[in-house]
Short mmCIF file of N, CA, C and O in Angstrom, two decimals:
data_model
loop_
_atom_site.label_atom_id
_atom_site.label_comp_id
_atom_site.label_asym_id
_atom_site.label_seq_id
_atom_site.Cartn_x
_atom_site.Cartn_y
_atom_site.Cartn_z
N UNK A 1 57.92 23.06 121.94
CA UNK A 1 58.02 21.63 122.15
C UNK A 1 59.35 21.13 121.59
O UNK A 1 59.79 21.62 120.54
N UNK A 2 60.00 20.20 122.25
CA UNK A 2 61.46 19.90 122.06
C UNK A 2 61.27 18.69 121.74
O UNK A 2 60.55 17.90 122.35
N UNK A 3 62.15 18.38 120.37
CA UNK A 3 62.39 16.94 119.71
C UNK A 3 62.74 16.26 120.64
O UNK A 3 63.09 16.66 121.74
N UNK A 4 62.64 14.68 120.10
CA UNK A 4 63.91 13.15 121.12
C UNK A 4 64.11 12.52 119.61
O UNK A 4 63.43 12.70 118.60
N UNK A 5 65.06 11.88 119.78
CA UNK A 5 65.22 11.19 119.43
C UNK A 5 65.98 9.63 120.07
O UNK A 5 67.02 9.65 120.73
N UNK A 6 65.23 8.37 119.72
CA UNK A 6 65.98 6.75 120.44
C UNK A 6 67.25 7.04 120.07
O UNK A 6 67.40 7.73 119.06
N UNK A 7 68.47 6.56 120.86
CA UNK A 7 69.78 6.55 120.66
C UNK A 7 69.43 4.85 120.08
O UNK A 7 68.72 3.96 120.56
N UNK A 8 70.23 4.95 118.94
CA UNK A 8 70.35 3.66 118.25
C UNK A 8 71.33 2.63 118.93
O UNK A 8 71.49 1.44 118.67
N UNK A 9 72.04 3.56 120.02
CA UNK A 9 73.28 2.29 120.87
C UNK A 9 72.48 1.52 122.40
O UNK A 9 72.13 0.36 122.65
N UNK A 10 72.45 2.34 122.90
CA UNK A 10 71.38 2.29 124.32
C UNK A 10 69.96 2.42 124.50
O UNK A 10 69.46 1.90 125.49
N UNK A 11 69.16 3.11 123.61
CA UNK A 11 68.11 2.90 123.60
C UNK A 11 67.33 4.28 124.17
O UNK A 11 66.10 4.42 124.09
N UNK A 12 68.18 5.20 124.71
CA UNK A 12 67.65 6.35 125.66
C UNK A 12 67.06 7.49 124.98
O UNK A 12 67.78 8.05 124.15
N UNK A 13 65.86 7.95 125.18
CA UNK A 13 65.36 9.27 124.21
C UNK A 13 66.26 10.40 124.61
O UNK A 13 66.58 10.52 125.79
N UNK A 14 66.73 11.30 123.62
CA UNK A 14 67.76 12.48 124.45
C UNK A 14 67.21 13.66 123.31
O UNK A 14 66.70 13.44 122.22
N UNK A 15 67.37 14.42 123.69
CA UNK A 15 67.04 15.96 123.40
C UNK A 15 67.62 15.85 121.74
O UNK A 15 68.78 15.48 121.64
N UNK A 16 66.86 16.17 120.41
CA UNK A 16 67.41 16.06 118.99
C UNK A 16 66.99 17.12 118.38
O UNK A 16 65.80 17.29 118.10
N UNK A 17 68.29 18.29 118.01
CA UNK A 17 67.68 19.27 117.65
C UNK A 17 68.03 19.32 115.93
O UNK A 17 68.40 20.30 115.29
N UNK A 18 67.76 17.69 115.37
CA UNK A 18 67.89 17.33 114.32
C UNK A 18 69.15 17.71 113.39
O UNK A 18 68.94 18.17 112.27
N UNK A 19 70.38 17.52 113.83
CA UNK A 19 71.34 17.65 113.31
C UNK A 19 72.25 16.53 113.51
O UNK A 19 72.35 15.66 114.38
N UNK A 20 72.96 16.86 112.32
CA UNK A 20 73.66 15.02 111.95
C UNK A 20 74.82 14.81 113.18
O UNK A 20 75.23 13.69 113.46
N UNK A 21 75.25 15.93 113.82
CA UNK A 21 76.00 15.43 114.77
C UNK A 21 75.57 15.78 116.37
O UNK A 21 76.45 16.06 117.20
N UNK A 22 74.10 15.72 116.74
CA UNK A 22 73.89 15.13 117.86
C UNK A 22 73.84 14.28 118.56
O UNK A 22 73.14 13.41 118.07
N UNK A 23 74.34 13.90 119.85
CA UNK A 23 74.93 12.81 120.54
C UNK A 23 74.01 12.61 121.56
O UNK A 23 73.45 13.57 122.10
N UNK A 24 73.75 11.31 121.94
CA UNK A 24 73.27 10.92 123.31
C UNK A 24 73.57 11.20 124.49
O UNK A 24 74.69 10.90 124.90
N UNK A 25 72.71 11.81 125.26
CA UNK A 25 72.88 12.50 126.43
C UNK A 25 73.36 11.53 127.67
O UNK A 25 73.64 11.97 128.78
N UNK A 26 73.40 10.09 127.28
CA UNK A 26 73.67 9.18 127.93
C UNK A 26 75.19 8.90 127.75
O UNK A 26 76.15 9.27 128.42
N UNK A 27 75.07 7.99 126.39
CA UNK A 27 76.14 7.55 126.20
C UNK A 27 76.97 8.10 125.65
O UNK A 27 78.15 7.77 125.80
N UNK A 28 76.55 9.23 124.77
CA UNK A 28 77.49 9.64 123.86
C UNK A 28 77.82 9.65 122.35
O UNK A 28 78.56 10.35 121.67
N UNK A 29 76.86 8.45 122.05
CA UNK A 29 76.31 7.72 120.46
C UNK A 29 76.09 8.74 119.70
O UNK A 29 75.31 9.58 120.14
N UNK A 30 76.52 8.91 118.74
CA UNK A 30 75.47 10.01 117.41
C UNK A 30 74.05 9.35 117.21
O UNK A 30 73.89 8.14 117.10
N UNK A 31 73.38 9.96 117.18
CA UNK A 31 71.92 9.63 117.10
C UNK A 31 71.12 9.44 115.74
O UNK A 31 69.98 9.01 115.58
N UNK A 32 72.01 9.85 114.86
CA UNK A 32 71.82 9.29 113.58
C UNK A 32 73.30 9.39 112.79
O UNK A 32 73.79 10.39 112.26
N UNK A 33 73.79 8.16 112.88
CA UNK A 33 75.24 7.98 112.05
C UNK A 33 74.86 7.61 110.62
O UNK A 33 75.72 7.82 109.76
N UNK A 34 73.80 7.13 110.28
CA UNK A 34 73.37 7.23 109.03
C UNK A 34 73.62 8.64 108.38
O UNK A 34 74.40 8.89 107.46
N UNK A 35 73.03 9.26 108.88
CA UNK A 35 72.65 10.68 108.15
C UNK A 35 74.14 11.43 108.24
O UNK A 35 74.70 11.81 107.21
N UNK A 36 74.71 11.61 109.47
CA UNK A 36 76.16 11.92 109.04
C UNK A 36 77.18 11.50 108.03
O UNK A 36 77.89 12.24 107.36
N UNK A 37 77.12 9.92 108.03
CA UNK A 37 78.05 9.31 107.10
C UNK A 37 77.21 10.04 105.45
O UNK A 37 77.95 10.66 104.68
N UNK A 38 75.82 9.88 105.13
CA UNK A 38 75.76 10.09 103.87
C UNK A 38 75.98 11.91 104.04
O UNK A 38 75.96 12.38 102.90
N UNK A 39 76.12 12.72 104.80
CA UNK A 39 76.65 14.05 104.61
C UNK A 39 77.84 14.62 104.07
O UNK A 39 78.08 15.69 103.49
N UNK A 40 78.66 13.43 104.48
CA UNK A 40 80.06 13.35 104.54
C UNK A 40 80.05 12.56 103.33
O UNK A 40 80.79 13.02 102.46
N UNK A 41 79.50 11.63 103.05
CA UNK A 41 79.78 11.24 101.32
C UNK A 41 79.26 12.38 100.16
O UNK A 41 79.82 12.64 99.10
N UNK A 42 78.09 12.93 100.68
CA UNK A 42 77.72 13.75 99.35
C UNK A 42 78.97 15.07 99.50
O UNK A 42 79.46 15.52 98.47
N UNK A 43 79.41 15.64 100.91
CA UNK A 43 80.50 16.34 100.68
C UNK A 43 81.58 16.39 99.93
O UNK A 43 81.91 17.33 99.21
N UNK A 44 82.20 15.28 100.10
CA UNK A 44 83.31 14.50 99.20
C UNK A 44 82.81 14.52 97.98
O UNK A 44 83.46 15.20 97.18
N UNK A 45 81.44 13.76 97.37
CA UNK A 45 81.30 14.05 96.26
C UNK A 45 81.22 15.55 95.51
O UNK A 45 81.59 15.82 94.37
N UNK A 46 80.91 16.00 96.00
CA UNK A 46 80.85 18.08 95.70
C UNK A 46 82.51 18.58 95.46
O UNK A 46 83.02 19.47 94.78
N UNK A 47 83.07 17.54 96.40
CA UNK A 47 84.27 18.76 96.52
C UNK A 47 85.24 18.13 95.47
O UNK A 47 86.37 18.60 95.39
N UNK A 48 84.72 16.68 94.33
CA UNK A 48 85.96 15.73 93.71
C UNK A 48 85.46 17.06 92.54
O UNK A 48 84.46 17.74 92.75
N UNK A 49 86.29 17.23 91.44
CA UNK A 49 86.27 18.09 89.80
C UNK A 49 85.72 17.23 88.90
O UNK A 49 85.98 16.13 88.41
N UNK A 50 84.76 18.17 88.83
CA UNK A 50 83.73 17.70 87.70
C UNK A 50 84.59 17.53 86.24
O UNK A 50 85.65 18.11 86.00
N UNK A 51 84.14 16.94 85.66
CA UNK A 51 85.03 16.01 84.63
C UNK A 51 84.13 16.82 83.66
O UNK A 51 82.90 16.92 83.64
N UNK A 52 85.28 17.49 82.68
CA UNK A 52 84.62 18.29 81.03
C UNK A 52 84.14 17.94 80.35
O UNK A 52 84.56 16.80 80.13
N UNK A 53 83.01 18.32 79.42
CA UNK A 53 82.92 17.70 78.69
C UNK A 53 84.15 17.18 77.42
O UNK A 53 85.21 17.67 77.02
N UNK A 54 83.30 15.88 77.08
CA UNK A 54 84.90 14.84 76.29
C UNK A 54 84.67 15.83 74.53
O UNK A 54 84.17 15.21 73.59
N UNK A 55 85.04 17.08 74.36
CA UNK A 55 84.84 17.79 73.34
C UNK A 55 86.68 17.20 72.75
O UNK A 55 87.49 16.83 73.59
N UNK A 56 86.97 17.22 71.52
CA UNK A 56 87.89 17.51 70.80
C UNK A 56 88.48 18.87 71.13
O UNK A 56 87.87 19.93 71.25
N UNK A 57 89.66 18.64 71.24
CA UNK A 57 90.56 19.50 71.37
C UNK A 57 91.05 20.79 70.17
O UNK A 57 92.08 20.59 69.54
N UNK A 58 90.62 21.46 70.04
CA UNK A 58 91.28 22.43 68.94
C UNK A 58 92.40 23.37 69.29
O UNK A 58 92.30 24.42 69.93
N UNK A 59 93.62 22.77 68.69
CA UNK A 59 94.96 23.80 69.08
C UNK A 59 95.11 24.78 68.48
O UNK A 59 94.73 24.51 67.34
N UNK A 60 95.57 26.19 68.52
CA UNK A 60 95.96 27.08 68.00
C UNK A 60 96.86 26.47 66.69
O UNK A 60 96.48 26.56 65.53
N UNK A 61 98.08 25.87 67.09
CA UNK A 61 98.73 26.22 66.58
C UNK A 61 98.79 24.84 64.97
O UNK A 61 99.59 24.54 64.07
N UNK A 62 97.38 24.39 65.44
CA UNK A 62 96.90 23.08 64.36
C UNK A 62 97.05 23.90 62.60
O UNK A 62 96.75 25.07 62.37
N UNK A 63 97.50 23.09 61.77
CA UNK A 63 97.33 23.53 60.44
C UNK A 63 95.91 23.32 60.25
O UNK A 63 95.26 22.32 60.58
N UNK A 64 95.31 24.86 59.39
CA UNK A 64 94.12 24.51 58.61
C UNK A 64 93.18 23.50 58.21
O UNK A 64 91.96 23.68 58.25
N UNK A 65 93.75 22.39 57.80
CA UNK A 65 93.12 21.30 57.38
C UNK A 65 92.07 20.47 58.62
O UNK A 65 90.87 20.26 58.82
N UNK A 66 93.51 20.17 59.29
CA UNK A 66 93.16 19.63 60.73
C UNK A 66 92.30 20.32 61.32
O UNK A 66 91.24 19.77 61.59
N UNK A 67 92.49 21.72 61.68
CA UNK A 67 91.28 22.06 62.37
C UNK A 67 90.13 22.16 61.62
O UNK A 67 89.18 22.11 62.41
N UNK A 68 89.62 22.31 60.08
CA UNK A 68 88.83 22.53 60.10
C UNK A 68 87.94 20.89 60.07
O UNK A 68 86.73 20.76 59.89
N UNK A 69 88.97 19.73 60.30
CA UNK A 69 88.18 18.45 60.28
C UNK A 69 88.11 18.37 61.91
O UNK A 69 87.30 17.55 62.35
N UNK A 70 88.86 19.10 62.85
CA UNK A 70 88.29 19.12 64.35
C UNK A 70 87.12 19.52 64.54
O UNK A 70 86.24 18.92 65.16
N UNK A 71 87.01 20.95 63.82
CA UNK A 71 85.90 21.60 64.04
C UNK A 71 84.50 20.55 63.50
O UNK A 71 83.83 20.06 64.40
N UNK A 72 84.19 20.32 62.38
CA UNK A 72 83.40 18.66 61.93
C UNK A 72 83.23 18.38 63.41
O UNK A 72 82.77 18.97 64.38
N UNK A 73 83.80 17.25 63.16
CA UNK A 73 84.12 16.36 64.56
C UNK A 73 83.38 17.18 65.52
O UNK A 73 82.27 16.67 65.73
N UNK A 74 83.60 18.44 66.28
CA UNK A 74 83.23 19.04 67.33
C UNK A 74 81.86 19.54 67.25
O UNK A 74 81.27 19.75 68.31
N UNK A 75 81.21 19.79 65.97
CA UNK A 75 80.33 20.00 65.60
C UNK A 75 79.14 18.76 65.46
O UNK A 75 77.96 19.13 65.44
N UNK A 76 79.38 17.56 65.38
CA UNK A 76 79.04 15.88 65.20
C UNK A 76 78.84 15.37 67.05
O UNK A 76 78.11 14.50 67.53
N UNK A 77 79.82 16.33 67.71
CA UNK A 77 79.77 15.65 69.17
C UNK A 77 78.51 16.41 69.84
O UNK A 77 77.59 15.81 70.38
N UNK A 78 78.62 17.82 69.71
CA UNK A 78 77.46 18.82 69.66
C UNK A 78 76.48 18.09 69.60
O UNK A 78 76.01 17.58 70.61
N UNK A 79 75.92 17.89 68.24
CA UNK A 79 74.91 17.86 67.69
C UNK A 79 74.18 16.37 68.22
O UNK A 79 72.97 16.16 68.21
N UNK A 80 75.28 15.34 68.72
CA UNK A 80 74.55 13.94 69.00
C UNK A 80 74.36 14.43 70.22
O UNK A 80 73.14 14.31 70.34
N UNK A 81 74.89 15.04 71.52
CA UNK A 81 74.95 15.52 72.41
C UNK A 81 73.29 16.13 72.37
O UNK A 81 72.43 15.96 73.23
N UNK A 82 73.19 16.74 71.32
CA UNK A 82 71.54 17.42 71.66
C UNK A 82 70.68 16.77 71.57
O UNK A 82 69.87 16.81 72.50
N UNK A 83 70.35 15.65 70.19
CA UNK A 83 69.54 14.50 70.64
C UNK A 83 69.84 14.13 71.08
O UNK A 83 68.83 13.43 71.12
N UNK A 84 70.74 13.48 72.01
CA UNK A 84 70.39 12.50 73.45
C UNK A 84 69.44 13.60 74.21
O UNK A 84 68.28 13.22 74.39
N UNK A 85 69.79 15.05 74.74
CA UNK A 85 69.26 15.43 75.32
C UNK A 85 67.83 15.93 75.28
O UNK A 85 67.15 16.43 76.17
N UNK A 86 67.44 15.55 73.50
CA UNK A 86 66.34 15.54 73.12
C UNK A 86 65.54 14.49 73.36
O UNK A 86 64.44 14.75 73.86
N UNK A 87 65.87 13.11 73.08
CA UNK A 87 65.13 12.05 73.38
C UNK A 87 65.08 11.76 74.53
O UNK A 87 64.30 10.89 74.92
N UNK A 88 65.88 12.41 75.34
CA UNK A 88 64.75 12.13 77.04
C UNK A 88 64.80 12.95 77.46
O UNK A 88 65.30 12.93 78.58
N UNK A 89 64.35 14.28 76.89
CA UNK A 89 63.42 15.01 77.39
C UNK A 89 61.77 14.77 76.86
O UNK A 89 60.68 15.01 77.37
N UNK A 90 62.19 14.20 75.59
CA UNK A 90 60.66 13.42 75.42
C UNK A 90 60.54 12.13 76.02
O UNK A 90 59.34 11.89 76.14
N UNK A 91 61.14 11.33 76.38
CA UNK A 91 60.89 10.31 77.18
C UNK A 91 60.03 10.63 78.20
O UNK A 91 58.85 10.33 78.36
N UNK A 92 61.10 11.60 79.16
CA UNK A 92 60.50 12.22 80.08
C UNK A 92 59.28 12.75 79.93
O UNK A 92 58.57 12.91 80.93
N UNK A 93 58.90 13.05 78.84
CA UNK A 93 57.50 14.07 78.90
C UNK A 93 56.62 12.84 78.47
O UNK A 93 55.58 12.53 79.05
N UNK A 94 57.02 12.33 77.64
CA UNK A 94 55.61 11.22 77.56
C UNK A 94 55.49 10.07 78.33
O UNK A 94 54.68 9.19 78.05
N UNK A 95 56.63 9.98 79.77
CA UNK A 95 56.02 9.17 80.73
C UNK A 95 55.96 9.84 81.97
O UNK A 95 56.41 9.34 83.00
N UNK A 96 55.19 11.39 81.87
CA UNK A 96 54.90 11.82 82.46
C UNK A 96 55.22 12.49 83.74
O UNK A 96 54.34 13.08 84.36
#
């Protein structure tokens, strides 16, 4: 049994073998420009660079002191970093 789908321009049922760029057998219309356009946005979103985490920087060539108050610091970003990810994962669990 073979899909239809209404062409959203003309109105005509045409053959839909459910893909975002099937066209009306009439007119020519994409038959769902919704679903293409958000394909094409979540693409774009996939393909922009995921942004690092905002960790402190530790240079090689830092004197002692400094790094070991980076390291602190990097250790403080860590650690708030895990409760957040602690308190809603219990959020999450106690609203089910």
């Amino acid at each position: 049994m073979e899909a239809t789908k209404k062409c959203p321009a003309c109105g005509y049922w045409s053959n839909w073998q459910q893909l975002s760029t099937d066209r009306c057998e009439r007119c020519g219309q994409l038959l769902d420009p919704q679903r293409l356009r958000s394909e094409q946005q979540r693409e774009r979103l996939a393909q922009e660079p995921v942004s690092p985490i905002m960790l402190i920087e530790i240079k090689p060539d830092d004197k002692p002191l400094l790094r070991f108050f980076k390291y602190l610091i990097r250790g403080g970003q860590l650690a708030f970093g895990a409760l957040m990810a602690f308190i809603l994962w219990l959020i999450t669990l106690l609203a089910g």
